[in-house]
Amino acid sequence: MRPPPWKVGELAKRTGVSVRALHHYDEIGLLSPSHRSGAGYRLYTEIDVARLQQIRSLRALGFSLEEARDFLKRPEVTPDRVLQLHVAHLKEQIAAQQSLADRLEQVARRWRSDENVPTEEFLQIIEVTNMIGKYYTSEQMEQLKQRGEMLGADHIRQAEAEWPELMAKVQAEMDRGTDPADERVQALARRWKELVEEFTGGDPGIAKSVGRMWQEETTIHGMDTGNMRSLMGYVQKAWAAAPKE
Amino acid sequence: MRPPPWKVGELAKRTGVSVRALHHYDEIGLLSPSHRSGAGYRLYTEIDVARLQQIRSLRALGFSLEEARDFLKRPEVTPDRVLQLHVAHLKEQIAAQQSLADRLEQVARRWRSDENVPTEEFLQIIEVTNMIGKYYTSEQMEQLKQRGEMLGADHIRQAEAEWPELMAKVQAEMDRGTDPADERVQALARRWKELVEEFTGGDPGIAKSVGRMWQEETTIHGMDTGNMRSLMGYVQKAWAAAPKE
DNA sequence: CTTGACCCTCACGTAACGTAAGGCTTTATC
DNA sequence: GATAAAGCCTTACGTTACGTGAGGGTCAAG
């Protein structure tokens, strides 16, 4: 296991990725080992390991192998960016799973008491169960990727810059106790929504999940999380209070 | 949407399970709607919805469709049992994801500071990432199911009864501050391990995850969780302190 | 020097649907 | 009450990410 060119079986044993999978990644040009021995043995280096990690993280996000390959081609995709995405996704999953677990426990309790659970409960459970692990669905990813390309890197950066600013303003209104229905707050909430939509391509499903992702992202840019949740709550109230269009 | 025989598309829309998937489930005899209209339209009742929920929960646990079908045939499998399994699995996932997320954040920070992360980190991340969502692997499930059949229902119940008893004893030693290496504790730890192995068929991978499941299960039988964790920790120390065989 | 553990390259198999084709039925619209 | 549009049916081939051998070199150990 020691000496850092590893043979395929060694890498497989250490990572839990099957030999066949590594062969497959090589075949499709997703991860080709940096070296081959004289006899044609695949030899993987640290660089290959790092790339494999990126790949597995992206797969955990729901990327297909092809999407992962394309994504890793893009120059702005740095290793820590991938890690951040993975972390954001995990936190999202955790939140969703936590609430589902609570719900399931309730239903189980109810079932044990009177064996009579309304079908509506089951319908909702099915829906939520499906959503978990599917948060970034393939079409959603499609849109995300397209948007990412269409907006261009600098556009994205601009949005990134606007977020903290916008959040600071919202925070100010919140501290001041302004009613979420107030026009000033409404304007901020609208802008918030626009920013989200700009990034998501207007898909409401993706908006929900990516909303939280942005929350993470901007957290990383130097803000605190507990607070953020209350901010989100405030904005949501504002949306709820909005005159319908 | 109201009237409870639903057509396939209605059910699909409400649950997020695709029409094709429902057709598929019908084809393979996993979920055949209770009724058909004169024109041959599939009509799903509340009972069908409840079954669909079971199926999706089992799928979330990593069951294949065939395994789910067989599992649901068994008479001791009640709806709330499936819910409990699902809950246990979710909590397990949450714990694993939480620790992975922490790890990823650490690594990301380290990367941003010196851009130099030891390969060992990546190897471990890959391994853990793989394990999540794979906790119950198909072969593991195989073993679980086989064991479930081989042990028989009453054997299981006996084990169920022994758990609280055993845990009470462990708790007593722990409260007393007995060293985990002490022979009394060692005996209890061995029995603990035996019980786990009896249920898991001796597979160490499954033992780890099912250990937590039992934790949940027995919790449900009326014990408190926070405490349980420290119990587990204590037993693990005992295992670590065991003279190697 | 042989034997077991690995490695290679084909190459076909599989699970759980996706997707499209061709053709009825039900619902909505005028 | 006709005429779409929308939804349902079956049949059937396509897809992704590998699993699972088959047939045959390679290499460290005894």
Coordinates of C-alpha atoms (C1' of nucleotides) in Angstrom, one line a residue:
Chain A
M1 CA 0.0 0.0 0.0
R2 CA 2.9 2.4 0.7
P3 CA 4.6 3.4 -2.5
P4 CA 2.5 6.0 -4.3
P5 CA 2.2 4.5 -7.6
W6 CA -0.7 2.2 -6.8
K7 CA -2.0 -0.7 -8.9
V8 CA -5.6 -0.7 -9.6
G9 CA -6.4 -3.4 -7.0
E10 CA -4.6 -1.5 -4.3
L11 CA -6.5 1.6 -5.0
A12 CA -9.7 -0.3 -5.2
K13 CA -9.1 -1.9 -1.8
R14 CA -8.2 1.4 -0.2
T15 CA -11.1 3.4 -1.6
G16 CA -13.9 1.0 -2.0
V17 CA -14.3 1.9 -5.6
S18 CA -14.3 -1.4 -7.6
V19 CA -11.6 -2.4 -10.0
R20 CA -14.2 -2.6 -12.7
A21 CA -15.4 0.9 -12.0
L22 CA -11.8 2.2 -12.3
H23 CA -11.4 0.4 -15.6
H24 CA -14.7 1.9 -16.7
Y25 CA -13.5 5.4 -15.8
D26 CA -10.4 4.8 -17.8
E27 CA -12.4 3.6 -20.8
I28 CA -14.6 6.7 -20.9
G29 CA -11.7 9.0 -20.4
L30 CA -12.9 10.2 -17.0
L31 CA -9.9 9.1 -15.0
S32 CA -6.9 7.6 -16.8
P33 CA -4.0 6.7 -14.5
S34 CA -1.0 8.9 -15.0
H35 CA 1.3 5.9 -15.7
R36 CA 1.4 2.4 -16.9
S37 CA 4.0 -0.2 -16.0
G38 CA 5.9 -2.1 -18.7
A39 CA 3.4 -4.9 -18.6
G40 CA 0.5 -2.4 -19.1
Y41 CA -0.5 -2.3 -15.4
R42 CA -2.4 0.9 -14.5
L43 CA -0.4 3.0 -12.0
Y44 CA -2.3 5.7 -10.0
T45 CA -0.5 8.7 -8.5
E46 CA -1.7 11.2 -5.8
I47 CA -3.0 13.4 -8.5
D48 CA -5.2 10.6 -9.8
V49 CA -6.4 10.0 -6.2
A50 CA -7.4 13.6 -5.9
R51 CA -9.3 13.5 -9.1
L52 CA -11.0 10.3 -8.1
Q53 CA -12.2 12.1 -5.0
Q54 CA -13.6 14.9 -7.0
I55 CA -15.4 12.4 -9.2
R56 CA -17.0 10.6 -6.2
S57 CA -18.0 13.9 -4.7
L58 CA -19.7 14.9 -7.9
R59 CA -21.4 11.6 -8.2
A60 CA -22.7 12.1 -4.7
L61 CA -24.2 15.3 -6.0
G62 CA -26.0 13.4 -8.6
F63 CA -23.7 14.1 -11.6
S64 CA -23.5 11.5 -14.3
L65 CA -20.1 10.4 -15.2
E66 CA -20.3 12.4 -18.4
E67 CA -21.4 15.5 -16.5
A68 CA -18.6 15.0 -14.1
R69 CA -16.1 14.8 -16.9
D70 CA -17.3 18.0 -18.5
F71 CA -17.5 19.8 -15.2
L72 CA -14.0 18.9 -14.2
K73 CA -12.8 20.3 -17.5
R74 CA -13.9 23.8 -16.6
P75 CA -11.0 25.9 -15.3
E76 CA -12.9 27.7 -12.6
V77 CA -13.7 24.3 -10.9
T78 CA -11.1 24.0 -8.2
P79 CA -10.7 21.1 -5.8
D80 CA -12.0 23.1 -2.8
R81 CA -15.0 24.3 -4.8
V82 CA -16.0 20.7 -5.4
L83 CA -15.5 20.1 -1.7
Q84 CA -17.7 23.0 -0.9
L85 CA -20.4 21.8 -3.2
H86 CA -20.3 18.4 -1.5
V87 CA -20.5 19.9 1.9
A88 CA -23.5 22.1 0.9
H89 CA -25.2 19.1 -0.5
L90 CA -24.6 17.0 2.6
K91 CA -26.1 19.7 4.9
E92 CA -29.1 19.9 2.6
Q93 CA -29.5 16.2 2.8
I94 CA -29.2 16.1 6.5
A95 CA -31.9 18.7 6.9
A96 CA -34.2 16.9 4.6
Q97 CA -33.6 13.6 6.2
Q98 CA -34.0 14.9 9.6
S99 CA -37.4 16.3 8.9
L100 CA -38.4 13.1 7.1
A101 CA -37.3 11.0 10.0
D102 CA -39.4 13.1 12.4
R103 CA -42.4 12.7 10.2
L104 CA -41.9 9.0 9.8
E105 CA -41.7 8.6 13.6
Q106 CA -44.9 10.4 14.0
V107 CA -46.7 8.3 11.5
A108 CA -45.2 5.1 13.0
R109 CA -46.5 6.1 16.4
R110 CA -49.9 6.9 15.0
W111 CA -50.0 3.6 13.2
R112 CA -49.2 1.8 16.4
S113 CA -51.9 3.6 18.3
D114 CA -54.9 3.2 16.0
E115 CA -53.5 1.5 12.9
N116 CA -55.2 4.3 11.0
V117 CA -53.1 6.7 9.0
P118 CA -54.6 9.0 6.4
T119 CA -53.5 8.2 2.9
E120 CA -52.4 11.8 2.5
E121 CA -49.6 11.1 4.9
F122 CA -48.3 8.3 2.8
L123 CA -48.5 10.3 -0.3
Q124 CA -46.4 13.0 1.2
I125 CA -43.9 10.6 2.6
I126 CA -43.5 9.0 -0.8
E127 CA -42.9 12.4 -2.3
V128 CA -40.3 13.5 0.2
T129 CA -38.6 10.1 0.1
N130 CA -38.2 10.5 -3.6
M131 CA -36.8 13.9 -3.3
I132 CA -34.0 12.9 -1.0
G133 CA -31.1 11.7 -3.0
K134 CA -32.6 13.3 -6.0
Y135 CA -32.4 16.9 -5.0
Y136 CA -30.3 17.6 -8.0
T137 CA -32.2 15.8 -10.6
S138 CA -30.7 15.3 -14.0
E139 CA -32.8 18.0 -15.7
Q140 CA -32.2 20.3 -12.8
M141 CA -28.5 19.7 -13.3
E142 CA -28.9 20.3 -17.0
Q143 CA -30.4 23.7 -16.3
L144 CA -27.8 24.5 -13.7
K145 CA -25.0 23.7 -16.0
Q146 CA -26.5 25.6 -18.9
R147 CA -27.0 28.6 -16.7
G148 CA -23.5 28.4 -15.4
E149 CA -22.3 28.5 -19.0
M150 CA -24.7 31.1 -20.2
L151 CA -24.1 33.5 -17.4
G152 CA -20.4 33.4 -17.7
A153 CA -17.9 33.5 -14.8
D154 CA -18.0 37.2 -14.2
H155 CA -21.7 37.4 -14.1
I156 CA -21.6 34.7 -11.4
R157 CA -19.0 36.6 -9.5
Q158 CA -21.2 39.7 -9.6
A159 CA -24.1 37.8 -8.2
E160 CA -21.8 36.5 -5.6
A161 CA -20.8 40.0 -4.6
E162 CA -24.4 41.2 -4.4
W163 CA -25.5 38.5 -2.0
P164 CA -23.7 39.7 1.2
E165 CA -24.8 43.2 0.4
L166 CA -28.5 42.2 0.0
M167 CA -28.4 40.1 3.1
A168 CA -27.0 42.9 5.2
K169 CA -29.9 45.1 4.1
V170 CA -32.4 42.4 5.0
Q171 CA -30.8 41.9 8.3
A172 CA -31.1 45.6 9.0
E173 CA -34.8 45.6 8.3
M174 CA -35.2 42.5 10.4
D175 CA -33.3 44.0 13.4
R176 CA -35.5 47.1 13.1
G177 CA -38.5 44.9 13.3
T178 CA -40.0 46.0 10.0
D179 CA -43.1 44.1 9.0
P180 CA -42.3 41.6 6.2
A181 CA -45.2 43.1 4.2
D182 CA -43.6 46.5 4.2
E183 CA -42.7 47.7 0.8
R184 CA -39.0 48.1 1.6
V185 CA -38.8 44.5 2.7
Q186 CA -40.8 43.4 -0.3
A187 CA -38.3 45.0 -2.7
L188 CA -35.5 43.2 -1.0
A189 CA -37.4 40.0 -1.1
R190 CA -38.1 40.4 -4.8
R191 CA -34.4 41.1 -5.5
W192 CA -33.5 38.0 -3.5
K193 CA -35.9 36.0 -5.6
E194 CA -34.4 37.4 -8.8
L195 CA -30.9 36.5 -7.8
V196 CA -32.0 33.0 -7.0
E197 CA -33.8 32.8 -10.3
E198 CA -31.0 34.2 -12.3
F199 CA -28.8 31.4 -11.0
T200 CA -31.3 28.6 -11.2
G201 CA -32.8 29.4 -14.6
G202 CA -36.2 30.0 -13.0
D203 CA -36.9 26.4 -12.1
P204 CA -38.8 26.5 -8.8
G205 CA -37.7 23.0 -7.7
I206 CA -34.1 23.8 -8.1
A207 CA -34.6 27.2 -6.5
K208 CA -35.6 25.6 -3.2
S209 CA -32.5 23.4 -3.0
V210 CA -30.0 25.8 -4.4
G211 CA -31.3 28.5 -2.1
R212 CA -29.8 26.5 0.7
M213 CA -26.7 25.9 -1.3
W214 CA -26.2 29.6 -1.7
Q215 CA -26.7 29.9 2.0
E216 CA -23.8 27.6 2.5
E217 CA -21.7 29.3 -0.2
T218 CA -22.1 32.7 1.2
T219 CA -21.5 31.4 4.7
I220 CA -18.1 30.3 3.4
H221 CA -17.6 33.8 2.2
G222 CA -17.5 34.9 5.7
M223 CA -20.9 35.0 7.4
D224 CA -22.5 33.1 10.2
T225 CA -25.0 30.3 9.7
G226 CA -27.5 30.4 12.6
N227 CA -28.3 34.0 11.7
M228 CA -28.7 33.1 8.1
R229 CA -31.6 30.8 8.9
S230 CA -33.5 33.5 10.5
L231 CA -32.8 35.7 7.5
M232 CA -34.2 33.1 5.2
G233 CA -37.3 32.8 7.5
Y234 CA -37.8 36.5 7.3
V235 CA -37.5 36.6 3.5
Q236 CA -39.9 33.7 3.3
K237 CA -42.4 35.6 5.3
A238 CA -42.0 38.5 3.0
W239 CA -42.7 36.3 0.0
A240 CA -45.8 34.9 1.7
A241 CA -47.0 38.4 2.4
A242 CA -46.4 39.5 -1.2
P243 CA -49.5 40.5 -3.2
K244 CA -50.0 37.8 -5.7
E245 CA -49.1 38.6 -9.2
Chain B
M1 CA -57.0 14.4 -7.3
R2 CA -59.7 13.8 -4.8
P3 CA -61.6 10.6 -5.4
P4 CA -59.5 7.7 -4.2
P5 CA -59.3 5.5 -7.1
W6 CA -56.5 7.4 -8.8
K7 CA -55.3 7.0 -12.3
V8 CA -51.7 6.3 -12.9
G9 CA -50.8 9.8 -13.9
E10 CA -52.6 11.3 -10.9
L11 CA -50.6 9.1 -8.6
A12 CA -47.4 9.9 -10.4
K13 CA -48.0 13.6 -10.1
R14 CA -48.8 13.4 -6.4
T15 CA -45.9 11.1 -5.5
G16 CA -43.2 12.0 -7.9
V17 CA -42.9 8.3 -8.9
S18 CA -42.9 8.2 -12.7
V19 CA -45.7 6.7 -14.7
R20 CA -43.2 4.4 -16.3
A21 CA -42.0 3.2 -12.8
L22 CA -45.5 2.4 -11.8
H23 CA -46.0 0.5 -15.0
H24 CA -42.8 -1.3 -14.3
Y25 CA -43.8 -2.2 -10.8
D26 CA -47.0 -3.6 -12.2
E27 CA -45.1 -5.6 -14.8
I28 CA -42.9 -7.3 -12.3
G29 CA -45.8 -7.9 -9.9
L30 CA -44.4 -5.6 -7.2
L31 CA -47.4 -3.3 -7.1
S32 CA -50.4 -4.1 -9.2
P33 CA -53.3 -1.6 -8.8
S34 CA -56.3 -3.1 -7.1
H35 CA -58.6 -2.2 -9.9
R36 CA -58.8 -1.5 -13.6
S37 CA -61.4 0.6 -15.3
G38 CA -63.5 -0.7 -18.2
A39 CA -61.0 0.7 -20.6
G40 CA -58.1 -1.0 -18.9
Y41 CA -56.9 2.1 -17.0
R42 CA -55.0 1.3 -13.8
L43 CA -56.9 2.5 -10.7
Y44 CA -54.9 2.8 -7.4
T45 CA -56.6 2.7 -4.0
E46 CA -55.3 3.8 -0.6
I47 CA -54.0 0.3 0.0
D48 CA -51.9 0.6 -3.1
V49 CA -50.6 3.9 -1.9
A50 CA -49.6 2.4 1.4
R51 CA -47.8 -0.4 -0.4
L52 CA -46.1 2.1 -2.6
Q53 CA -44.8 3.9 0.4
Q54 CA -43.4 0.7 1.8
I55 CA -41.7 0.1 -1.5
R56 CA -40.1 3.5 -1.7
S57 CA -38.9 3.2 1.9
L58 CA -37.3 -0.1 1.2
R59 CA -35.7 1.2 -1.9
A60 CA -34.2 4.0 0.2
L61 CA -32.7 1.3 2.4
G62 CA -31.0 -0.1 -0.7
F63 CA -33.4 -3.0 -1.4
S64 CA -33.7 -4.0 -5.0
L65 CA -37.3 -4.3 -6.4
E66 CA -37.1 -8.0 -6.2
E67 CA -35.9 -7.9 -2.6
A68 CA -38.6 -5.5 -1.7
R69 CA -41.2 -7.8 -3.2
D70 CA -40.0 -10.8 -1.3
F71 CA -39.6 -8.8 1.9
L72 CA -43.2 -7.5 1.7
K73 CA -44.4 -11.1 1.4
R74 CA -43.3 -12.0 4.8
P75 CA -46.1 -11.8 7.4
E76 CA -44.0 -10.4 10.2
V77 CA -43.3 -7.3 8.1
T78 CA -45.8 -4.7 9.3
P79 CA -46.1 -1.2 7.9
D80 CA -44.7 0.4 11.0
R81 CA -41.8 -2.0 11.0
V82 CA -40.8 -0.7 7.6
L83 CA -41.2 2.8 8.9
Q84 CA -38.9 2.0 11.8
L85 CA -36.3 0.6 9.5
H86 CA -36.5 3.7 7.4
V87 CA -36.1 6.0 10.4
A88 CA -33.2 4.0 11.7
H89 CA -31.5 4.2 8.3
L90 CA -32.1 7.9 8.0
K91 CA -30.5 8.5 11.4
E92 CA -27.6 6.4 10.5
Q93 CA -27.2 8.4 7.3
I94 CA -27.4 11.6 9.1
A95 CA -24.7 10.7 11.5
A96 CA -22.4 9.5 8.7
Q97 CA -23.1 12.6 6.6
Q98 CA -22.5 14.9 9.4
S99 CA -19.1 13.5 10.1
L100 CA -18.2 13.5 6.5
A101 CA -19.3 17.1 6.1
D102 CA -17.1 18.1 9.0
R103 CA -14.2 16.3 7.5
L104 CA -14.7 17.9 4.1
E105 CA -14.8 21.3 5.6
Q106 CA -11.6 20.7 7.4
V107 CA -9.9 19.5 4.3
A108 CA -11.3 22.4 2.3
R109 CA -9.9 24.9 4.8
R110 CA -6.6 23.2 4.7
W111 CA -6.6 23.3 1.0
R112 CA -7.3 27.0 1.0
S113 CA -4.5 27.7 3.4
D114 CA -1.6 25.8 1.9
E115 CA -3.1 24.0 -1.1
N116 CA -1.4 20.9 0.3
V117 CA -3.6 18.1 1.5
P118 CA -2.1 14.6 2.2
T119 CA -3.3 12.0 -0.2
E120 CA -4.4 9.9 2.7
E121 CA -7.1 12.4 3.4
F122 CA -8.5 12.0 -0.1
L123 CA -8.4 8.2 0.2
Q124 CA -10.4 8.3 3.3
I125 CA -12.9 10.7 1.9
I126 CA -13.5 8.5 -1.1
E127 CA -14.0 5.6 1.1
V128 CA -16.5 7.3 3.4
T129 CA -18.3 8.9 0.5
N130 CA -18.8 5.5 -1.0
M131 CA -20.1 4.0 2.1
I132 CA -22.8 6.6 2.4
G133 CA -25.9 5.5 0.5
K134 CA -24.4 2.0 0.3
Y135 CA -24.6 1.1 4.0
Y136 CA -26.8 -1.8 3.2
T137 CA -25.2 -3.3 0.2
S138 CA -26.9 -5.9 -1.8
E139 CA -24.8 -8.8 -0.4
Q140 CA -25.2 -7.5 3.0
M141 CA -29.0 -7.4 2.5
E142 CA -28.8 -10.9 1.2
Q143 CA -27.2 -12.0 4.5
L144 CA -29.6 -10.0 6.5
K145 CA -32.6 -11.6 4.8
Q146 CA -31.2 -15.1 5.0
R147 CA -30.4 -14.7 8.6
G148 CA -33.9 -13.3 9.2
E149 CA -35.3 -16.4 7.7
M150 CA -32.9 -18.8 9.3
L151 CA -33.3 -17.4 12.8
G152 CA -37.1 -17.5 12.7
A153 CA -39.4 -15.0 14.3
D154 CA -39.2 -16.3 17.9
H155 CA -35.4 -16.4 17.9
I156 CA -35.5 -12.8 16.9
R157 CA -37.9 -12.0 19.7
Q158 CA -35.7 -13.7 22.2
A159 CA -32.7 -11.6 21.1
E160 CA -35.0 -8.5 21.3
A161 CA -35.7 -9.4 24.9
E162 CA -32.1 -9.9 25.8
W163 CA -31.0 -6.5 24.6
P164 CA -32.5 -4.3 27.3
E165 CA -31.3 -6.7 29.9
L166 CA -27.7 -6.7 28.6
M167 CA -27.7 -3.0 28.3
A168 CA -28.8 -2.5 31.8
K169 CA -25.9 -4.6 33.0
V170 CA -23.5 -2.6 30.9
Q171 CA -24.9 0.6 32.2
A172 CA -24.4 -0.6 35.7
E173 CA -20.7 -1.3 35.1
M174 CA -20.4 2.1 33.4
D175 CA -22.0 4.0 36.3
R176 CA -19.7 2.1 38.7
G177 CA -16.7 3.3 36.6
T178 CA -15.4 -0.2 35.9
D179 CA -12.5 -0.3 33.5
P180 CA -13.6 -1.5 30.1
A181 CA -10.7 -4.0 30.2
D182 CA -12.2 -5.6 33.3
E183 CA -13.3 -9.2 32.8
R184 CA -16.9 -8.5 33.8
V185 CA -17.2 -5.8 31.2
Q186 CA -15.3 -8.0 28.7
A187 CA -17.9 -10.7 29.1
L188 CA -20.7 -8.3 28.5
A189 CA -19.0 -6.9 25.5
R190 CA -18.5 -10.4 24.1
R191 CA -22.2 -11.2 24.6
W192 CA -23.1 -7.9 22.9
K193 CA -20.9 -8.8 20.0
E194 CA -22.5 -12.3 19.8
L195 CA -26.0 -10.9 19.7
V196 CA -25.0 -8.5 16.9
E197 CA -23.4 -11.3 15.0
E198 CA -26.3 -13.6 15.5
F199 CA -28.5 -11.1 13.8
T200 CA -26.1 -10.0 11.1
G201 CA -24.6 -13.3 10.1
G202 CA -21.2 -12.3 11.2
D203 CA -20.5 -9.8 8.5
P204 CA -18.5 -7.0 10.0
G205 CA -19.6 -4.3 7.6
I206 CA -23.3 -4.9 8.4
A207 CA -22.5 -5.3 12.0
K208 CA -21.5 -1.7 12.2
S209 CA -24.6 -0.3 10.6
V210 CA -27.0 -2.7 12.1
G211 CA -25.5 -2.0 15.5
R212 CA -26.9 1.4 15.3
M213 CA -30.1 0.1 13.9
W214 CA -30.6 -2.1 17.0
Q215 CA -29.8 1.0 19.0
E216 CA -32.8 2.6 17.4
E217 CA -35.0 -0.4 17.7
T218 CA -34.4 -0.9 21.3
T219 CA -34.9 2.8 21.8
I220 CA -38.3 2.4 20.4
H221 CA -38.9 -0.3 22.9
G222 CA -38.6 2.3 25.6
M223 CA -35.2 3.5 26.3
D224 CA -33.5 6.8 25.9
T225 CA -31.1 7.6 23.1
G226 CA -28.5 10.0 24.4
N227 CA -27.6 7.5 27.0
M228 CA -27.4 4.8 24.5
R229 CA -24.6 6.5 22.7
S230 CA -22.4 6.5 25.7
L231 CA -23.2 2.9 26.2
M232 CA -22.1 2.1 22.7
G233 CA -18.9 4.1 23.3
Y234 CA -18.2 2.1 26.5
V235 CA -18.7 -1.2 24.7
Q236 CA -16.5 -0.1 21.9
K237 CA -13.7 0.7 24.4
A238 CA -14.2 -2.7 25.9
W239 CA -13.8 -4.3 22.4
A240 CA -10.7 -2.2 21.9
A241 CA -9.3 -3.4 25.2
A242 CA -10.0 -7.0 24.4
P243 CA -7.0 -9.4 24.2
K244 CA -6.7 -10.2 20.5
E245 CA -7.9 -13.7 19.6
Chain C
dC1 C1' 9.9 -23.3 -11.5
dT2 C1' 5.4 -23.4 -10.4
dT3 C1' 1.6 -21.7 -8.2
dG4 C1' -1.5 -18.4 -6.5
dA5 C1' -2.7 -13.7 -6.6
dC6 C1' -3.1 -9.8 -9.7
dC7 C1' -3.3 -7.7 -13.9
dC8 C1' -4.8 -7.1 -18.9
dT9 C1' -8.5 -6.8 -22.6
dC10 C1' -12.7 -8.2 -24.7
dA11 C1' -17.4 -8.9 -24.4
dC12 C1' -21.9 -9.9 -22.9
dG13 C1' -25.3 -9.3 -18.8
dT14 C1' -28.2 -6.5 -15.5
dA15 C1' -31.4 -3.3 -12.8
dA16 C1' -34.6 0.2 -13.1
dC17 C1' -36.4 2.6 -15.5
dG18 C1' -36.4 6.4 -20.0
dT19 C1' -38.2 7.2 -24.4
dA20 C1' -40.7 6.7 -28.4
dA21 C1' -44.3 4.5 -31.5
dG22 C1' -48.9 3.4 -32.6
dG23 C1' -53.5 3.4 -31.1
dC24 C1' -57.7 3.7 -27.9
dT25 C1' -60.4 6.9 -24.2
dT26 C1' -61.6 10.8 -21.5
dT27 C1' -61.8 15.5 -20.8
dA28 C1' -61.9 20.2 -22.1
dT29 C1' -63.1 23.7 -25.4
dC30 C1' -65.7 25.8 -28.7
Chain D
dG1 C1' -72.0 17.5 -29.5
dA2 C1' -68.0 17.6 -32.4
dT3 C1' -63.2 18.0 -32.2
dA4 C1' -59.1 18.5 -30.2
dA5 C1' -55.9 18.0 -26.5
dA6 C1' -54.5 15.2 -22.8
dG7 C1' -54.0 10.9 -20.8
dC8 C1' -53.9 5.9 -20.9
dC9 C1' -52.7 1.4 -23.0
dT10 C1' -49.1 -2.1 -24.7
dT11 C1' -44.9 -3.2 -27.1
dA12 C1' -40.3 -2.6 -27.5
dC13 C1' -35.8 -0.9 -27.9
dG14 C1' -32.3 2.4 -25.4
dT15 C1' -29.4 4.0 -21.3
dT16 C1' -26.2 4.3 -17.3
dA17 C1' -22.8 2.4 -14.5
dC18 C1' -21.0 -0.8 -13.8
dG19 C1' -21.1 -6.7 -12.6
dT20 C1' -19.4 -10.9 -14.2
dG21 C1' -17.0 -14.2 -16.5
dA22 C1' -13.5 -15.8 -20.4
dG23 C1' -9.0 -16.3 -21.9
dG24 C1' -4.5 -15.2 -21.2
dG25 C1' 0.0 -12.5 -19.5
dT26 C1' 2.9 -11.1 -14.9
dC27 C1' 5.1 -11.3 -10.6
dA28 C1' 6.5 -12.3 -5.6
dA29 C1' 6.8 -16.3 -2.8
dG30 C1' 8.1 -20.9 -1.6

